[in-house]
CSV table of C-alpha atoms and ligand atoms in Angstrom, one decimal:
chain,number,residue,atom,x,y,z
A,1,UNK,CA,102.6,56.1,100.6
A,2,UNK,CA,105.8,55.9,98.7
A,3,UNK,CA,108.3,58.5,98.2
A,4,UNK,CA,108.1,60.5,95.2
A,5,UNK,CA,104.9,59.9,93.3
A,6,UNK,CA,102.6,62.5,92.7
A,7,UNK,CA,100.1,61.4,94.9
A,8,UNK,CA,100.6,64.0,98.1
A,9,UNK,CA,98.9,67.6,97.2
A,10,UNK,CA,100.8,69.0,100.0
A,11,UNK,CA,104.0,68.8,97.9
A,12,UNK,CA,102.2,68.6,94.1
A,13,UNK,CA,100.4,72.1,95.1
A,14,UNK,CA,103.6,73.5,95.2
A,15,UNK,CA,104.7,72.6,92.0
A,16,UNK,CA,104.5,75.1,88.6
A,17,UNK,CA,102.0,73.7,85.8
A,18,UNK,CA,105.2,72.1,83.9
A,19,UNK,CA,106.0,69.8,86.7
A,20,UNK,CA,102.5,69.3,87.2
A,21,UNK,CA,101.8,67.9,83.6
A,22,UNK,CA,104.9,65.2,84.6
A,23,UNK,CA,104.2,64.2,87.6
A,24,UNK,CA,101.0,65.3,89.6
A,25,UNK,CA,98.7,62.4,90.5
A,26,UNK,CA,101.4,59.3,90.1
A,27,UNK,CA,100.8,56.6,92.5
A,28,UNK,CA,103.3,53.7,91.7
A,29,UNK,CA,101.9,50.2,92.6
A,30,UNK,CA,104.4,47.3,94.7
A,31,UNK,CA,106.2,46.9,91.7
A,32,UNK,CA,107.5,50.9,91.8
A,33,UNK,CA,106.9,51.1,88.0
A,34,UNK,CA,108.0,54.5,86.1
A,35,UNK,CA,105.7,55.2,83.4
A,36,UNK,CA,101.9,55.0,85.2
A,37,UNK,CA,100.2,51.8,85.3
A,38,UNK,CA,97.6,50.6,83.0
A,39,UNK,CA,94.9,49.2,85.8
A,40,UNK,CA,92.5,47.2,83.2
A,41,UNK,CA,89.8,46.1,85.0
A,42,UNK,CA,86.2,46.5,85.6
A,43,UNK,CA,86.2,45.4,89.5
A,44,UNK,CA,88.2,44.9,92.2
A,45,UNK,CA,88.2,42.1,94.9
A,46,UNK,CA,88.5,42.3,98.6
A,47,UNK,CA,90.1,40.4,101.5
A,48,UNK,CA,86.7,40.0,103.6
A,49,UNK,CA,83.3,40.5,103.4
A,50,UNK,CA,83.8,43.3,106.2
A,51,UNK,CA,86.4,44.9,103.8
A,52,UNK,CA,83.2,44.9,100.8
A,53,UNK,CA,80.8,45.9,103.5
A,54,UNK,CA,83.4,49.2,104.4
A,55,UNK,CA,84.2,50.2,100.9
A,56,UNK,CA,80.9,49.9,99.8
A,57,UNK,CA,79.6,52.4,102.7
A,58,UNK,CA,82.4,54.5,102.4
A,59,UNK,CA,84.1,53.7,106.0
A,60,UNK,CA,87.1,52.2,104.0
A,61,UNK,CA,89.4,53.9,101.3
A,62,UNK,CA,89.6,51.5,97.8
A,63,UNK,CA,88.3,51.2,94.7
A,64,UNK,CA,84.9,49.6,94.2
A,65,UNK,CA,83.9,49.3,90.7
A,66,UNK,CA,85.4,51.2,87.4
A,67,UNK,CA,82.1,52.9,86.6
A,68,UNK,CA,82.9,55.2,89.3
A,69,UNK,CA,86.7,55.0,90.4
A,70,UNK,CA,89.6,53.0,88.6
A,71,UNK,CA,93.5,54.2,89.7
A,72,UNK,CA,94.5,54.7,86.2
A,73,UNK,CA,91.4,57.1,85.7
A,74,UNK,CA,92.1,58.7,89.5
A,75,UNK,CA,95.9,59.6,88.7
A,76,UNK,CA,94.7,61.4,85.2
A,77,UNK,CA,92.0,63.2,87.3
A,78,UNK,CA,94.2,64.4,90.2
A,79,UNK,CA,96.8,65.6,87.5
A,80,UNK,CA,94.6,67.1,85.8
A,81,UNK,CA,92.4,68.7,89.0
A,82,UNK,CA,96.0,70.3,89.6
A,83,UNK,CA,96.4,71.8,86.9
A,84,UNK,CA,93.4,73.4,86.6
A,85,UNK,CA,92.8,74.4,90.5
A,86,UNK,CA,89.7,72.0,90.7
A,87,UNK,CA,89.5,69.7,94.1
A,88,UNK,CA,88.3,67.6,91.6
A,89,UNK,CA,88.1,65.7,88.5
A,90,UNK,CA,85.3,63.2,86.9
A,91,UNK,CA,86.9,61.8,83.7
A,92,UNK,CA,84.2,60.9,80.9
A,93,UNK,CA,84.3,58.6,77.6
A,94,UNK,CA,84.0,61.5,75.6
A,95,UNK,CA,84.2,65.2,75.2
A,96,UNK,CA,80.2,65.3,74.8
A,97,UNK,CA,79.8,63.1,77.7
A,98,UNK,CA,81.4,65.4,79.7
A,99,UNK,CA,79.5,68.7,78.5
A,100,UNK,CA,76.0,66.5,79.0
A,101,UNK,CA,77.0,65.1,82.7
A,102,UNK,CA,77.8,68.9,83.3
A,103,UNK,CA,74.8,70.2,82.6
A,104,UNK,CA,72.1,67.4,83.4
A,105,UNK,CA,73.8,66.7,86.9
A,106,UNK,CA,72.2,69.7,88.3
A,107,UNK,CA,69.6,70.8,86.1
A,108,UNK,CA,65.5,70.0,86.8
A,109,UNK,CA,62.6,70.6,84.9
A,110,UNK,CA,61.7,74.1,85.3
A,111,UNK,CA,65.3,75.4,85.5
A,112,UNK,CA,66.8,77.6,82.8
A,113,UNK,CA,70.1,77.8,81.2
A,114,UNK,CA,71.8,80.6,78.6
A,115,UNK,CA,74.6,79.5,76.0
A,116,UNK,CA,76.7,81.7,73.4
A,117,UNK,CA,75.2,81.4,70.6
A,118,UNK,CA,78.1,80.1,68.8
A,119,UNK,CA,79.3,76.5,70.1
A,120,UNK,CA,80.3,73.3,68.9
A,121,UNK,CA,77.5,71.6,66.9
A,122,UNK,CA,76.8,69.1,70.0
A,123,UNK,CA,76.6,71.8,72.2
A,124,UNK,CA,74.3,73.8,70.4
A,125,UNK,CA,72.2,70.4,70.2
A,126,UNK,CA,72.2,69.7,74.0
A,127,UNK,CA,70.7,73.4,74.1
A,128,UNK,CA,68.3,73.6,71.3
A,129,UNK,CA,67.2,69.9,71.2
A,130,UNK,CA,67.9,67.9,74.5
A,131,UNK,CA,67.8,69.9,77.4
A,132,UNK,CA,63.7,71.9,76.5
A,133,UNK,CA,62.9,67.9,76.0
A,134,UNK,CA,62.7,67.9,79.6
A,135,UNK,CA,61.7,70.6,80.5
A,136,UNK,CA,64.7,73.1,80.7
A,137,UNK,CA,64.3,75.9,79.1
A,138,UNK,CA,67.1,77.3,76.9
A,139,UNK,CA,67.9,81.3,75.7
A,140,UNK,CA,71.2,81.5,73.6
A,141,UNK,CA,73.1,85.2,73.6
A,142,UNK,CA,75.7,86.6,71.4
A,143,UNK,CA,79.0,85.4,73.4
A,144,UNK,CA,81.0,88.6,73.2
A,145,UNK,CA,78.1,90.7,74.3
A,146,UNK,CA,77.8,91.1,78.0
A,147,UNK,CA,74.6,92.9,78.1
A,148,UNK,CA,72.9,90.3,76.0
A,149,UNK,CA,73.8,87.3,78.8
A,150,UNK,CA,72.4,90.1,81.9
A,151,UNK,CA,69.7,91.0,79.9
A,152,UNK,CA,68.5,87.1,79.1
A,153,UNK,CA,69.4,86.2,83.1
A,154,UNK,CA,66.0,84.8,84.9
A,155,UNK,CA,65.6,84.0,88.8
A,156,UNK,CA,65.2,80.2,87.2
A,157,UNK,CA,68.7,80.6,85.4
A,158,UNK,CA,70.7,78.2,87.0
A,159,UNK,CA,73.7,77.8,84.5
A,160,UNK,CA,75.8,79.9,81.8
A,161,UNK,CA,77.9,78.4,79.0
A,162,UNK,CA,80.1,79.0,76.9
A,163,UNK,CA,83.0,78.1,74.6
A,164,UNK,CA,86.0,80.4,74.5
A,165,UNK,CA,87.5,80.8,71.8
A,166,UNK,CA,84.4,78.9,70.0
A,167,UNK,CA,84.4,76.7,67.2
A,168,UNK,CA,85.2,77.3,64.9
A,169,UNK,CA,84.5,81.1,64.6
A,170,UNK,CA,87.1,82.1,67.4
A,171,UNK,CA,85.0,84.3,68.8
A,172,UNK,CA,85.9,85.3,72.6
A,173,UNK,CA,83.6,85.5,76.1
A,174,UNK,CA,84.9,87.5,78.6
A,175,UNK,CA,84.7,85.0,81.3
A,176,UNK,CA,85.4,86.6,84.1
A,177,UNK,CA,83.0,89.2,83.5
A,178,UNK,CA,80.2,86.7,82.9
A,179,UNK,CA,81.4,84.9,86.3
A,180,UNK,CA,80.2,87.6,87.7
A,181,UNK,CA,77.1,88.2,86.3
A,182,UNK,CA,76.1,84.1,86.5
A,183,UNK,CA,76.6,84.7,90.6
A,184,UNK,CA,75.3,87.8,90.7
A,185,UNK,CA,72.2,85.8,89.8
A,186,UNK,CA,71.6,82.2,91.1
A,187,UNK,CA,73.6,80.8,88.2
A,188,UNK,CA,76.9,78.6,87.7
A,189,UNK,CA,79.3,79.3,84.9
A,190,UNK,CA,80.2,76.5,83.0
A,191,UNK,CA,83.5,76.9,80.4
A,192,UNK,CA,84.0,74.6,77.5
A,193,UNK,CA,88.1,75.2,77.0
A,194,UNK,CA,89.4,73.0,74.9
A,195,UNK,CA,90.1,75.5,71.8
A,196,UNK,CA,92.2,77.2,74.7
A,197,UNK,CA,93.5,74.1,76.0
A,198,UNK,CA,94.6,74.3,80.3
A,199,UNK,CA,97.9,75.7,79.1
A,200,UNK,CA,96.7,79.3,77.4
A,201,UNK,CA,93.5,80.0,79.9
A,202,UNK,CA,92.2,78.8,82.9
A,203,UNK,CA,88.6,79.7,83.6
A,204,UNK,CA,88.6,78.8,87.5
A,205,UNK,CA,90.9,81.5,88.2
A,206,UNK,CA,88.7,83.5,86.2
A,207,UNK,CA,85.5,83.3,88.1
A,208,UNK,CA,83.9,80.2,86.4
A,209,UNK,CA,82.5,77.5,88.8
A,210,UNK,CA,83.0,74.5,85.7
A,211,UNK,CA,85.4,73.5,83.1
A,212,UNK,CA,85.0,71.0,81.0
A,213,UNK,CA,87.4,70.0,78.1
A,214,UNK,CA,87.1,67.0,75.4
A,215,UNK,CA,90.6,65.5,76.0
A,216,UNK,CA,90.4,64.2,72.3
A,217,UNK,CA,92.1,67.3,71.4
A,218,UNK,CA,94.9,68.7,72.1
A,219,UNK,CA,95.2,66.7,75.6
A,220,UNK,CA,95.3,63.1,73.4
A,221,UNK,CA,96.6,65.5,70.8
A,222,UNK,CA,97.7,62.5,68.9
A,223,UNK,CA,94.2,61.3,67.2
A,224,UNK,CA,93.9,58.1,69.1
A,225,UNK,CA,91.8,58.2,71.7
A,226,UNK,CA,88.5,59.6,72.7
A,227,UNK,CA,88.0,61.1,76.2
A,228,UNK,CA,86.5,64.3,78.3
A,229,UNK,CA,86.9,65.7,81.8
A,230,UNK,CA,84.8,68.0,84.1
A,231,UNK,CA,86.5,69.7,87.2
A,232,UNK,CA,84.6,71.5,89.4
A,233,UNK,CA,84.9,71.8,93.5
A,234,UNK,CA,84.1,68.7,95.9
A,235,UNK,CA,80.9,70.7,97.0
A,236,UNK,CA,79.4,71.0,93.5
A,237,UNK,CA,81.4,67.0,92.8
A,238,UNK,CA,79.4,65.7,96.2
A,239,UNK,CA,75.7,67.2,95.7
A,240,UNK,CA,75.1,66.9,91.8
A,241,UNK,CA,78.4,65.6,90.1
A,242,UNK,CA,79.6,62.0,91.2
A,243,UNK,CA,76.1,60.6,92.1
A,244,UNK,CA,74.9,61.4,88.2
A,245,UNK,CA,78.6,60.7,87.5
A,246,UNK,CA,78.7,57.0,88.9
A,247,UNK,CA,74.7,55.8,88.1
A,248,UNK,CA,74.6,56.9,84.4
A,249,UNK,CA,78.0,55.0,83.2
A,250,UNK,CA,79.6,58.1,81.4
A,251,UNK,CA,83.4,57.0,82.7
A,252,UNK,CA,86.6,57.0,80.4
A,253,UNK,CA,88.2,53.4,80.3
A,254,UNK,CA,91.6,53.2,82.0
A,255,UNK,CA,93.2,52.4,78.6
A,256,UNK,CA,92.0,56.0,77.3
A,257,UNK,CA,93.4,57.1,80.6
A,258,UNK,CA,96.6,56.0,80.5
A,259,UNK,CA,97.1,57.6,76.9
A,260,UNK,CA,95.9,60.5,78.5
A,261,UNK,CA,98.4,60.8,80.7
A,262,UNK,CA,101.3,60.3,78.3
A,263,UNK,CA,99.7,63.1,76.4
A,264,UNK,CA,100.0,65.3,79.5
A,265,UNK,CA,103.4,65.1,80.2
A,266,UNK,CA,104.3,66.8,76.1
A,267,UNK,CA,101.3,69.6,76.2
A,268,UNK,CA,102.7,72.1,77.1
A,269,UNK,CA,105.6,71.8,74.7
A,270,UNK,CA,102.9,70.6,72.0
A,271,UNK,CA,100.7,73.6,72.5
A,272,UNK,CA,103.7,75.5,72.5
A,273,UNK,CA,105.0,74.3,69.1
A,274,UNK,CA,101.6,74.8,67.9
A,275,UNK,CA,101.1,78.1,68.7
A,276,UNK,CA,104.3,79.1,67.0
A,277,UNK,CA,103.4,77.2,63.6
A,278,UNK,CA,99.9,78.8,64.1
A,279,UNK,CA,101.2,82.7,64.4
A,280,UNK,CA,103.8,82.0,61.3
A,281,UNK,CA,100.6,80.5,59.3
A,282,UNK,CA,98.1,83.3,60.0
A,283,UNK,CA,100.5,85.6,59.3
A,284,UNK,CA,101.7,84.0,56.2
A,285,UNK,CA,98.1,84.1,55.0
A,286,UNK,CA,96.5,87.2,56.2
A,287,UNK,CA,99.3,88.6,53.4
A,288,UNK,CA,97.0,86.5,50.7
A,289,UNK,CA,93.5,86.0,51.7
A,290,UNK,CA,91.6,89.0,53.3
A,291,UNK,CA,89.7,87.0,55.9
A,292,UNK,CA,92.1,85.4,58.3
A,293,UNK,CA,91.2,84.9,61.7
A,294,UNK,CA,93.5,84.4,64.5
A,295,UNK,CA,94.2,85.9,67.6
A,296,UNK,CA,97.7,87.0,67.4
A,297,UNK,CA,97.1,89.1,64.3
A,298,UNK,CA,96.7,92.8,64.4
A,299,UNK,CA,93.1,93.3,63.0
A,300,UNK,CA,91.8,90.2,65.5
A,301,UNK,CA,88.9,92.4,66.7
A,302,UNK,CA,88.9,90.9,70.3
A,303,UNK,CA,92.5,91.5,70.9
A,304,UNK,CA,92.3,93.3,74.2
A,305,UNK,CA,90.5,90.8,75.9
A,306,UNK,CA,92.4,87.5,73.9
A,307,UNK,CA,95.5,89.0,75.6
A,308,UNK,CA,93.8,89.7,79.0
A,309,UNK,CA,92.1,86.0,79.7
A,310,UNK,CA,94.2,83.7,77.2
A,311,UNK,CA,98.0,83.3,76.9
A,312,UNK,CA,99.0,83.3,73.7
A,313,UNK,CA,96.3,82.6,70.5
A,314,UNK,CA,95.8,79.5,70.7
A,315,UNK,CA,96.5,77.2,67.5
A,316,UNK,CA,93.5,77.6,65.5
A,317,UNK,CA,93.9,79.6,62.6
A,318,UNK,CA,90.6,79.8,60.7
A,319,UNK,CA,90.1,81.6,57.1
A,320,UNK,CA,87.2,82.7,54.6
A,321,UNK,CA,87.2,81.9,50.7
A,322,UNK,CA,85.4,84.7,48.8
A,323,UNK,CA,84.2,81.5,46.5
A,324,UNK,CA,81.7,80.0,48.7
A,325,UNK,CA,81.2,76.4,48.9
A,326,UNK,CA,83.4,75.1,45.1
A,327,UNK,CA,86.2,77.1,46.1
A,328,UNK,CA,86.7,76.1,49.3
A,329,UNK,CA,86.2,72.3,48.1
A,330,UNK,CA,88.5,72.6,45.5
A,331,UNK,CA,90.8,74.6,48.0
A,332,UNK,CA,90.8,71.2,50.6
A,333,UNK,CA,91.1,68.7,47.8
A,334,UNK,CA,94.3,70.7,46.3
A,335,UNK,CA,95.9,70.4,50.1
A,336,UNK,CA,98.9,68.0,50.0
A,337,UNK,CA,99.8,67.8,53.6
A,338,UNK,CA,96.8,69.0,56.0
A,339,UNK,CA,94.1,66.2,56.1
A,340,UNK,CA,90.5,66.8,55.4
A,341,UNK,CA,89.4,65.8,58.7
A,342,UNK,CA,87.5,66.9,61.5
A,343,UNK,CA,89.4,66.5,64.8
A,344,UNK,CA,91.5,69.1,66.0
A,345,UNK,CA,94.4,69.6,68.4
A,346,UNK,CA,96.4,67.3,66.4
A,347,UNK,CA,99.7,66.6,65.6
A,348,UNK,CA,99.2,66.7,61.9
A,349,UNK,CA,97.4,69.7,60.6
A,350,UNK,CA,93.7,69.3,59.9
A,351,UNK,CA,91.4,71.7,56.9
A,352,UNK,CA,87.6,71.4,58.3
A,353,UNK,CA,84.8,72.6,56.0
A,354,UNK,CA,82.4,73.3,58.9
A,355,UNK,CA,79.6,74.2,56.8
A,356,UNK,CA,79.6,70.9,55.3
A,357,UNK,CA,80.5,68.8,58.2
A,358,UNK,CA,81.1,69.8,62.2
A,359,UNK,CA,78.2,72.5,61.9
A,360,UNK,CA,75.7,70.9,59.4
A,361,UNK,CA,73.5,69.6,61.9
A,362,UNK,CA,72.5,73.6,62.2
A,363,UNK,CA,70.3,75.5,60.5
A,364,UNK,CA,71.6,77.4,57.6
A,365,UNK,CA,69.9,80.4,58.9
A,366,UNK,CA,72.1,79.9,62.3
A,367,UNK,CA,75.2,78.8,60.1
A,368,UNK,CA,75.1,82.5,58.4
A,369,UNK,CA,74.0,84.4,61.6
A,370,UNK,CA,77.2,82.5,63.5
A,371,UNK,CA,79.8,83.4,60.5
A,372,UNK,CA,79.7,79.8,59.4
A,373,UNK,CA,79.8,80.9,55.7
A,374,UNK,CA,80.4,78.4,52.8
A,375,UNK,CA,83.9,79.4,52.5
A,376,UNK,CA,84.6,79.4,55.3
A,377,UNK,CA,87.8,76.8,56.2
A,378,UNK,CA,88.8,75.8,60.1
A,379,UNK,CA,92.8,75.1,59.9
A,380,UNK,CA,93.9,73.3,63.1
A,381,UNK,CA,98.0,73.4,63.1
A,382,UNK,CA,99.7,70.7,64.0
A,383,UNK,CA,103.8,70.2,64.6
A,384,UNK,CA,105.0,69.7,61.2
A,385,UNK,CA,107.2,72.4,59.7
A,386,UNK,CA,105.7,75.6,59.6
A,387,UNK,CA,107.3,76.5,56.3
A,388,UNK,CA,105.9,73.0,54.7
A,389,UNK,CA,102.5,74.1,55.9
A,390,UNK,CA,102.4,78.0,54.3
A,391,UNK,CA,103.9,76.1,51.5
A,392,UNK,CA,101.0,73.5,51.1
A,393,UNK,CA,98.4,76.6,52.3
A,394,UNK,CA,100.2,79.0,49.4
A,395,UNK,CA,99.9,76.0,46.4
A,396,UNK,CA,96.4,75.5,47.0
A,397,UNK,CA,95.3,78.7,47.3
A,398,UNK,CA,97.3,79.1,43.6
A,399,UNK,CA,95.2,76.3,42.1
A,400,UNK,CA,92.1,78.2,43.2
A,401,UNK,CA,92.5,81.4,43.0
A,402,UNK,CA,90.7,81.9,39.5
A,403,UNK,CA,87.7,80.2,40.5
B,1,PLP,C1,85.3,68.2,70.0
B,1,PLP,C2,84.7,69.1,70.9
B,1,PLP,C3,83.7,68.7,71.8
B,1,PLP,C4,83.3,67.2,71.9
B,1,PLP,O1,84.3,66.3,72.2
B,1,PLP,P1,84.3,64.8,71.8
B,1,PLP,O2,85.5,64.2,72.5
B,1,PLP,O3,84.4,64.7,70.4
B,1,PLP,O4,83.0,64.2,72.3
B,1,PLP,C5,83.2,69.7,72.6
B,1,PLP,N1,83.5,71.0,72.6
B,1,PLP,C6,84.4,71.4,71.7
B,1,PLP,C7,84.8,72.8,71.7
B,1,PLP,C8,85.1,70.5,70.8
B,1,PLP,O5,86.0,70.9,69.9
């Protein structure tokens, strides 16, 4: 192996999280590159027949076919593995394809699984609608109530998930607490973290057995590319991950990869900026509007346990118009610099009417019950100035505030 590259976890282990996000999981090719190469391919060849025959059973190290391993994908897995403490990573296509492979990789007919209540529309669907098509049957809890996840716990529960903070309402799960009560049961605890991002929380220290994060956030962080990861350890990866992993064709393309891996190396200073812009904007507007929601701020009613389990609050800041559904419309359309848009983790500031968009697939029943109101408006900050965005925030809110 050649000197310096990332490739050696008996020096990348000792490394902080900074240097991690640089350089863990770099293997340089012959030509002793810098930036990580882009491996495009689908397959591989091989000198012999006998080499095939060995790779194919395992007996010799290479790569095989991209459906299952690619270097490009491998370096973003190992860095990403690091920095999480996972002895593995399985990168997916997408965010959802990682949540699905997550949960359908070890679940049977029969099995049961509990979710907060209050998840990313595609989440909640994978609970409500796919997984009691075959058979799995599905109880979804409060988040933030402990009792409510112990009191729903079967002998046939099998997994817990969650989203923490969730989306878009920012309400917290205390996941250390429900590690324990998952293993205290037969159960595996599954974390969705990408409102969190692996730079404010990391859920395997906390207890949890999975985490899963759609890198099209803040990982990407620059609206290009679509991507997910699971990381979990090689006993879970061996018995239920890889196998479903490799047959059922839910990999991220090396391209997507490779963009991933640039994004790495700035996330830390990205979530950083983010979080700054977001604590200057919630404060700016919890001065104006009387329902802000962000973590930092004094009447955030989790507060004890944001600051226990996350590092700093995270760079969602989310607000409620007292004017329902025309107010908050005519709020978004007055905006001059966030985008109406539905991705978040981005560089440029995004406005989400979730009602309308990210959470419509829900009932309106479960919309109300989850806080999802009509007025409500999901701000994701980005890295532009944070006196442009209270600016652009402050005008709008002046156009509509006699509505
Ligand atoms: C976006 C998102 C997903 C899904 O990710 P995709 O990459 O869009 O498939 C899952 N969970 C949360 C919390 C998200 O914000």
């Amino acid at each position: 192996m050649k000197s310096k590259t990332g490739k050696d976890r008996s020096i990348t282990q000792k490394w902080s999280r900074q240097t991690q996000m640089v350089r863990a999981g770099t293997v340089r090719s012959d030509f002793d590159e810098m930036s990580e190469a882009l491996i495009l391919t689908s397959g591989f060849a091989y000198d012999s027949a006998e080499e095939a025959e060995g790779r194919f059973n395992g007996e010799r190290e290479g790569f095989v076919y991209s459906r299952q391993t690619n270097p490009t994908v491998a370096m973003f897995e190992e860095r990403m593995a690091l920095i999480e403490g996972a002895d593995v990573g399985r990168a997916t296509a997408t965010g959802m394809a990682a949540m699905t492979a997550s949960l359908l990789c070890q679940l049977k007919c029969g099995d049961h699984v509990i979710g907060a209540e209050a998840l990313f529309g595609s989440n909640r669907w994978l609970l409500d609608e796919l997984l009691p098509r075959y058979g799995i049957e599905t109880t979804v809890v409060k988040g933030g109530d402990l009792s409510a996840w112990q009191t729903a716990l079967r002998p046939n529960t099998k997994v817990l998930f969650c989203e923490t903070p969730a989306n878009p309402t920012l309400e917290m799960v205390d996941i250390s607490a429900l590690a324990d009560i998952a293993h205290a049961g037969s159960a595996r605890l599954i974390v969705d973290n990408v409102f969190a991002t692996p730079i404010l929380q990391s859920p395997l220290e906390l207890g949890a057995d999975i985490v899963c994060y759609s890198t099209t956030k803040h990982i990407d962080g620059q609206g290009r590319c679509l991507g997910g990861i699971i990381l979990c350890d090689s006993a879970f990866d061996e018995e239920y991950l890889y196998p479903f992993y490799r047959h059922t064709g839910v990999a991220m393309s090396p391209f997507n990869a490779w963009v991933m891996l640039k994004g790495l190396e700035t996330l830390p200073l990205r979530v950083g900026a983010m979080c700054d812009n977001a604590e200057k904007v919630a404060a700016a507007l919890s001065a104006i509007v009387e329902d802000v929601r962000h973590p930092s701020l004094p009447a955030f009613d989790q507060k004890e346990l944001a600051e226990r389990q996350m590092k700093r609050g995270g760079t969602m800041v989310v607000m409620t118009l007292t004017g329902g559904r025309d107010q908050a419309f005519a709020f978004l359309n007055a905006l001059e610099i966030f985008d109406i848009s539905n991705n978040l983790g981005d560089s440029r500031s995004i406005a989400t009417h979730c009602w309308s968009t990210t959470h419509k697939a829900l009932t309106e029943e479960t919309r109300m019950a989850l806080g999802i109101t009509p007025g409500l408006i999901r701000l994701s900050i980005g890295l532009e100035d944070a006196g442009d965005l209270i600016q652009d925030l402050t005008q709008a809110l002046k156009t509509v505030q006699n509505r």
